[in-house]
Amino acid sequence: MQTATLCILIKGLFSLSSGFSAEISVFVQTGASVQLDIQTQELPEFDDLSWKKNISENIVKYTSESKKEKRYSSYKDRMDFNNRTFSLTLKNMQKTDSGIYRAIAAAESDNNIVTYRVSVIDAVEAPVLTVNSNSSSPDPCNSTCNGSSNIIISFIYDSSSCSPEEVISSDNYILRLSCIGDSIMCNYSNQVSWKTDTKKVNELCTAKTEKHEEAPAFPPWVIFICLITLALAVIGFCIYKRKKGTEHPTTILFQ
Ligand SMILES: *[C@@H]1O[C@H](CO)[C@@H](O)[C@H](O)[C@H]1NC(C)=O
Ligand SMILES: *[C@@H]1O[C@H](CO)[C@@H](O)[C@H](O)[C@H]1NC(C)=O
Ligand SMILES: *[C@@H]1O[C@H](CO)[C@@H](O)[C@H](O)[C@H]1NC(C)=O
Ligand SMILES: *[C@@H]1O[C@H](CO)[C@@H](O)[C@H](O)[C@H]1NC(C)=O
Ligand SMILES: *[C@@H]1O[C@H](CO)[C@@H](O)[C@H](O)[C@H]1NC(C)=O
Ligand SMILES: *[C@@H]1O[C@H](CO)[C@@H](O)[C@H](O)[C@H]1NC(C)=O
């Protein structure tokens, strides 16, 4: 599963880069596998093809004449080499496995087929989201999310305009705060993983925003009926007054 995702990533990156010599950057979660492909259908004629780490360290060498492969000690027990596609799969990757990996086809001279920069990093730790529950603090709707060691982000909850906030650290760890209904979610991620913490918003903050949605004291239809009644009363009174001619209006009114 993880390998499959990485392959898609690798292909995606490759289609962006031009030529075979470009370095392809790959991030691998500690303990996971990574598949390194040669990224070409048309290999030049070669006597042997090898995968090397950091220029000089041999991982595997395939000889075309004998069709035999030789696995060297460093990855002997945690690698797969495909003798048709020449792709190399390294398993149970550790941070010390980070480095430059190359496929080299050797004939008269060496031909660099592909170069990978592999970085092995840990999955993120779960972030810690703190929702302010102190109603007498200056801002009860302020929440804070702590993404382990390096980043902290704070956020004022406002359901009417809940735009996500995010902070990106120099090593590309992302901390993002957003609202889901009356909850706040903090999403902490790096190139290989993400974890979230979700908490319900302080009641005070949702109560505050609900007030806006309350029905007004006099709905429009009540006001409309009042106006109609008043208009009818005025018209009726005027007609009555005219009919009675010169008679004193107040005495008529209270008869
Ligand atoms: C390729 O690898 C498969 C599986 O490891 C093996 O059975 C086969 O003999 C190999 N083919 C050649 C030509 O080396
Ligand atoms: C391989 O290269 C990487 C980065 O270029 C370096 O961090 C690592 O220590 C090197 N490993 C070995 C075994 O030389
Ligand atoms: C709540 O906030 C107020 C004002 O900042 C502070 O004086 C008070 O000690 C806080 N109460 C608690 C329980 O943290
Ligand atoms: C929210 O609270 C944190 C810590 O209590 C503070 O550092 C931050 O500035 C506050 N954020 C806002 C927008 O007031
Ligand atoms: C954030 O979390 C780290 C541990 O994950 C802790 O050492 C640090 O003190 C926390 N920072 C704050 C402001 O709570
Ligand atoms: C958390 O962030 C990562 C990286 O941006 C994203 O792939 C993932 O879908 C997010 N998770 C949630 C629950 O939103």
Coordinates of C-alpha atoms and ligand atoms in Angstrom, one line a residue:
M1 CA 0.0 0.0 0.0
Q2 CA 2.7 2.4 1.1
T3 CA 4.9 1.3 -1.7
A4 CA 2.1 1.8 -4.2
T5 CA 1.6 5.3 -3.1
L6 CA 5.2 6.1 -3.4
C7 CA 5.4 4.7 -6.9
I8 CA 2.6 7.0 -7.9
L9 CA 4.5 9.9 -6.3
I10 CA 7.7 8.9 -8.1
K11 CA 5.9 8.7 -11.4
G12 CA 4.3 12.1 -10.8
L13 CA 7.6 13.7 -10.0
F14 CA 9.2 12.1 -13.0
S15 CA 6.7 13.4 -15.4
L16 CA 7.5 16.9 -14.2
S17 CA 11.2 16.5 -14.6
S18 CA 12.8 16.3 -18.0
G19 CA 15.4 13.8 -18.8
F20 CA 16.8 10.9 -16.9
S21 CA 19.5 12.6 -15.0
A22 CA 17.2 14.7 -12.8
E23 CA 17.3 13.8 -9.1
I24 CA 14.0 12.4 -7.9
S25 CA 13.2 13.3 -4.3
V26 CA 11.4 10.6 -2.3
F27 CA 10.2 10.6 1.4
V28 CA 9.8 7.3 3.2
Q29 CA 8.3 6.7 6.6
T30 CA 10.6 5.0 9.0
G31 CA 10.0 1.2 8.8
A32 CA 8.2 1.4 5.4
S33 CA 9.4 0.1 2.0
V34 CA 10.3 2.1 -1.1
Q35 CA 10.4 1.0 -4.7
L36 CA 12.9 2.6 -6.9
D37 CA 12.2 2.2 -10.7
I38 CA 14.6 2.9 -13.5
Q39 CA 12.0 5.2 -15.1
T40 CA 12.8 4.2 -18.7
Q41 CA 11.7 1.5 -21.2
E42 CA 14.8 1.9 -23.4
L43 CA 17.9 1.0 -21.6
P44 CA 21.2 1.4 -23.5
E45 CA 23.2 -1.8 -24.1
F46 CA 25.0 -2.8 -21.0
D47 CA 27.3 -5.4 -19.6
D48 CA 26.0 -5.0 -16.0
L49 CA 23.5 -2.9 -14.2
S50 CA 23.9 -1.9 -10.6
W51 CA 22.1 0.0 -7.9
K52 CA 24.5 2.0 -5.7
K53 CA 24.2 4.2 -2.7
N54 CA 26.2 7.3 -2.3
I55 CA 28.5 6.8 -5.3
S56 CA 30.5 3.9 -4.0
E57 CA 28.4 1.5 -2.0
N58 CA 27.1 -1.4 -4.1
I59 CA 23.6 -2.8 -3.3
V60 CA 23.0 -5.2 -6.2
K61 CA 24.7 -5.9 -9.5
Y62 CA 23.0 -7.7 -12.5
T63 CA 25.2 -9.1 -15.2
S64 CA 23.4 -9.3 -18.6
E65 CA 25.5 -12.1 -20.1
S66 CA 25.1 -14.6 -17.2
K67 CA 21.7 -13.1 -16.2
K68 CA 22.9 -13.4 -12.7
E69 CA 22.5 -11.0 -9.9
K70 CA 24.8 -10.4 -6.9
R71 CA 23.4 -8.8 -3.8
Y72 CA 25.9 -7.0 -1.5
S73 CA 25.8 -7.2 2.2
S74 CA 24.3 -3.8 3.1
Y75 CA 20.7 -4.6 2.0
K76 CA 21.0 -8.3 1.3
D77 CA 18.2 -9.4 3.7
R78 CA 15.8 -6.5 3.1
M79 CA 15.7 -6.0 -0.7
D80 CA 13.8 -7.2 -3.7
F81 CA 15.4 -6.8 -7.2
N82 CA 13.2 -7.4 -10.2
N83 CA 15.4 -8.9 -13.0
R84 CA 12.9 -7.9 -15.7
T85 CA 12.2 -4.3 -14.8
F86 CA 15.4 -3.8 -12.8
S87 CA 13.5 -2.0 -10.1
L88 CA 14.8 -2.2 -6.6
T89 CA 12.6 -2.4 -3.5
L90 CA 14.2 -1.6 -0.1
K91 CA 12.3 -2.7 3.0
N92 CA 12.2 -1.6 6.6
M93 CA 13.9 1.7 5.9
Q94 CA 15.7 3.4 8.7
K95 CA 16.9 7.0 9.0
T96 CA 20.5 5.9 8.3
D97 CA 19.3 4.7 4.9
S98 CA 18.7 8.3 3.8
G99 CA 21.0 9.2 0.9
I100 CA 21.5 9.2 -2.9
Y101 CA 20.6 6.1 -4.8
R102 CA 21.6 5.5 -8.4
A103 CA 21.0 2.9 -11.1
I104 CA 24.1 2.6 -13.3
A105 CA 24.4 0.7 -16.6
A106 CA 28.0 -0.1 -17.3
A107 CA 29.4 -1.0 -20.8
E108 CA 32.4 0.8 -22.4
S109 CA 31.6 3.6 -19.9
D110 CA 29.2 4.1 -17.0
N111 CA 25.7 5.4 -17.8
N112 CA 23.7 7.0 -15.0
I113 CA 20.2 5.8 -15.5
V114 CA 18.3 7.4 -12.6
T115 CA 19.1 9.2 -9.3
Y116 CA 17.0 9.3 -6.2
R117 CA 17.4 11.4 -3.1
V118 CA 15.7 9.3 -0.4
S119 CA 14.8 10.8 2.9
V120 CA 13.6 8.5 5.7
I121 CA 11.6 10.4 8.3
D122 CA 9.4 9.5 11.3
A123 CA 5.6 9.8 11.2
V124 CA 4.3 12.8 13.0
E125 CA 3.3 12.6 16.6
A126 CA -0.4 13.4 17.4
P127 CA -0.9 17.2 17.9
V128 CA -2.4 18.5 21.2
L129 CA -5.4 20.8 20.7
T130 CA -6.3 22.9 23.7
V131 CA -9.7 24.7 23.7
N132 CA -9.9 27.6 26.1
S133 CA -12.5 26.7 28.7
N134 CA -12.0 29.7 31.0
S135 CA -15.1 31.9 30.5
S136 CA -13.5 34.9 32.2
S137 CA -10.3 34.9 30.1
P138 CA -10.0 37.8 27.6
D139 CA -10.8 35.5 24.7
P140 CA -12.7 32.4 25.5
C141 CA -12.9 31.4 21.8
N142 CA -9.1 31.2 21.4
S143 CA -7.9 27.6 20.8
T144 CA -4.2 26.6 20.6
C145 CA -2.7 23.5 18.9
N146 CA 0.7 22.2 19.7
G147 CA 2.4 20.1 17.0
S148 CA 5.2 18.5 19.1
S149 CA 8.6 20.1 19.3
N150 CA 8.5 22.8 16.7
I151 CA 5.2 24.5 15.9
I152 CA 2.3 26.1 17.7
I153 CA -0.7 27.8 16.2
S154 CA -3.7 29.6 17.7
F155 CA -7.1 30.3 16.4
I156 CA -10.1 32.4 17.3
Y157 CA -13.3 30.4 16.7
D158 CA -16.0 32.3 14.7
S159 CA -18.5 30.0 13.1
S160 CA -19.6 32.7 10.6
S161 CA -16.2 33.0 9.0
C162 CA -14.2 29.9 9.9
S163 CA -11.3 30.1 7.5
P164 CA -8.5 27.6 8.1
E165 CA -5.2 28.8 9.6
E166 CA -2.0 27.1 8.8
V167 CA 1.7 27.2 9.8
I168 CA 4.5 25.5 7.9
S169 CA 7.8 24.9 9.6
S170 CA 11.1 25.2 7.8
D171 CA 11.3 21.4 7.5
N172 CA 7.9 21.2 5.9
Y173 CA 5.8 20.1 8.9
I174 CA 2.3 21.6 8.5
L175 CA -0.1 22.5 11.3
R176 CA -3.6 23.4 10.1
L177 CA -6.6 24.5 12.2
S178 CA -10.1 24.4 10.8
C179 CA -13.7 24.1 11.9
I180 CA -16.1 21.2 11.4
G181 CA -19.5 22.4 12.7
D182 CA -19.0 23.3 16.3
S183 CA -15.7 21.4 16.6
I184 CA -12.2 22.5 15.9
M185 CA -9.8 20.1 14.1
C186 CA -6.0 20.4 14.3
N187 CA -4.2 18.5 11.5
Y188 CA -0.4 18.0 11.9
S189 CA 1.3 16.5 8.9
N190 CA 4.7 16.0 7.2
Q191 CA 5.7 14.4 3.9
V192 CA 4.9 10.9 5.0
S193 CA 2.0 11.1 7.5
W194 CA -0.7 13.1 9.3
K195 CA -2.5 13.0 12.6
T196 CA -5.4 15.0 14.0
D197 CA -6.9 16.1 17.2
T198 CA -10.5 17.3 17.3
K199 CA -12.3 19.1 20.2
K200 CA -15.7 20.7 20.7
V201 CA -15.7 24.4 20.8
N202 CA -16.2 26.2 24.1
E203 CA -20.1 26.5 24.6
L204 CA -19.7 30.2 25.1
C205 CA -18.5 30.6 21.5
T206 CA -21.3 28.7 19.9
A207 CA -23.9 30.4 22.2
K208 CA -22.5 33.8 21.0
T209 CA -22.9 32.9 17.3
E210 CA -26.4 31.3 17.8
K211 CA -27.8 34.6 19.0
H212 CA -27.5 36.0 15.5
E213 CA -29.9 33.3 14.2
E214 CA -32.6 33.9 16.8
A215 CA -36.0 35.1 15.4
P216 CA -36.6 38.8 15.8
A217 CA -39.1 39.9 18.6
F218 CA -41.7 40.9 16.0
P219 CA -41.8 38.8 12.8
P220 CA -42.6 40.8 9.6
W221 CA -46.1 39.4 9.3
V222 CA -47.1 40.7 12.7
I223 CA -45.8 44.2 11.8
F224 CA -47.7 44.0 8.5
I225 CA -51.0 43.1 10.1
C226 CA -50.6 45.9 12.7
L227 CA -50.0 48.4 9.9
I228 CA -53.1 47.2 7.9
T229 CA -55.3 47.4 11.1
L230 CA -54.0 50.9 11.8
A231 CA -54.6 52.0 8.3
L232 CA -58.2 50.6 8.3
A233 CA -58.9 52.2 11.7
V234 CA -57.7 55.6 10.4
I235 CA -59.7 55.4 7.2
G236 CA -62.8 54.2 9.1
F237 CA -62.5 57.0 11.5
C238 CA -62.1 59.6 8.7
I239 CA -65.2 58.4 6.9
Y240 CA -67.2 58.3 10.1
K241 CA -66.1 61.9 11.0
R242 CA -67.1 63.2 7.5
K243 CA -70.6 61.6 7.7
K244 CA -71.3 63.3 11.1
G245 CA -70.3 66.6 9.6
T246 CA -69.9 69.3 12.2
E247 CA -70.5 67.2 15.3
H248 CA -67.7 67.1 17.8
P249 CA -65.6 64.1 17.1
T250 CA -64.7 63.2 20.6
T251 CA -68.3 63.0 21.8
I252 CA -69.1 60.7 18.9
L253 CA -66.1 58.6 19.6
F254 CA -67.2 57.8 23.1
Q255 CA -70.9 57.3 22.5
Ligands
LIG1 C1 14.6 -13.7 -12.2 O1 14.1 -13.8 -10.9 C2 13.2 -14.9 -10.7 C3 12.7 -14.7 -9.3 O2 13.7 -14.4 -8.4 C4 14.0 -16.1 -10.9 O3 13.1 -17.2 -10.7 C5 14.5 -16.2 -12.4 O4 15.3 -17.3 -12.6 C6 15.3 -14.9 -12.7 N1 15.6 -14.8 -14.0 C7 16.8 -14.7 -14.5 C8 17.0 -14.6 -16.0 O5 17.8 -14.5 -13.8
LIG2 C1 25.1 9.1 2.1 O1 24.8 10.5 1.7 C2 23.9 11.1 2.6 C3 23.6 12.5 2.1 O2 24.3 12.7 0.9 C4 24.6 11.2 4.0 O3 23.8 11.9 4.9 C5 24.9 9.8 4.5 O4 25.6 9.9 5.7 C6 25.7 9.1 3.5 N1 25.8 7.7 4.0 C7 26.9 7.0 3.8 C8 26.9 5.6 4.4 O5 27.9 7.4 3.3
LIG3 C1 -9.4 32.7 33.8 O1 -8.9 33.9 33.2 C2 -8.8 35.0 34.1 C3 -8.4 36.2 33.3 O2 -7.3 35.9 32.4 C4 -7.8 34.6 35.2 O3 -7.7 35.7 36.1 C5 -8.3 33.4 35.9 O4 -7.3 32.9 36.9 C6 -8.5 32.2 34.9 N1 -9.1 31.1 35.6 C7 -8.7 29.8 35.5 C8 -9.5 28.8 36.2 O5 -7.8 29.5 34.7
LIG4 C1 -4.5 32.7 21.9 O1 -3.9 32.3 23.1 C2 -2.5 32.0 23.0 C3 -2.0 31.4 24.3 O2 -2.9 31.6 25.4 C4 -1.8 33.3 22.6 O3 -0.4 33.1 22.5 C5 -2.4 33.8 21.3 O4 -1.8 35.0 21.0 C6 -3.9 34.0 21.4 N1 -4.3 34.2 20.0 C7 -5.1 35.3 19.7 C8 -5.4 35.4 18.3 O5 -5.5 36.1 20.6
LIG5 C1 4.1 21.6 23.2 O1 4.4 20.2 23.3 C2 5.7 19.9 23.6 C3 5.8 18.4 23.7 O2 5.1 17.8 22.6 C4 6.0 20.5 25.0 O3 7.4 20.2 25.2 C5 5.8 22.0 24.9 O4 6.1 22.5 26.2 C6 4.4 22.3 24.5 N1 4.3 23.8 24.3 C7 3.3 24.4 24.8 C8 3.3 25.9 24.6 O5 2.3 23.9 25.4
LIG6 C1 -4.6 16.3 7.0 O1 -3.7 16.9 6.2 C2 -3.1 16.0 5.2 C3 -2.0 16.7 4.5 O2 -2.4 18.0 4.1 C4 -4.3 15.6 4.3 O3 -3.8 14.7 3.3 C5 -5.4 14.9 5.1 O4 -6.4 14.5 4.3 C6 -5.8 15.8 6.2 N1 -6.7 15.1 7.1 C7 -8.0 15.5 7.4 C8 -8.8 14.6 8.2 O5 -8.4 16.5 6.9

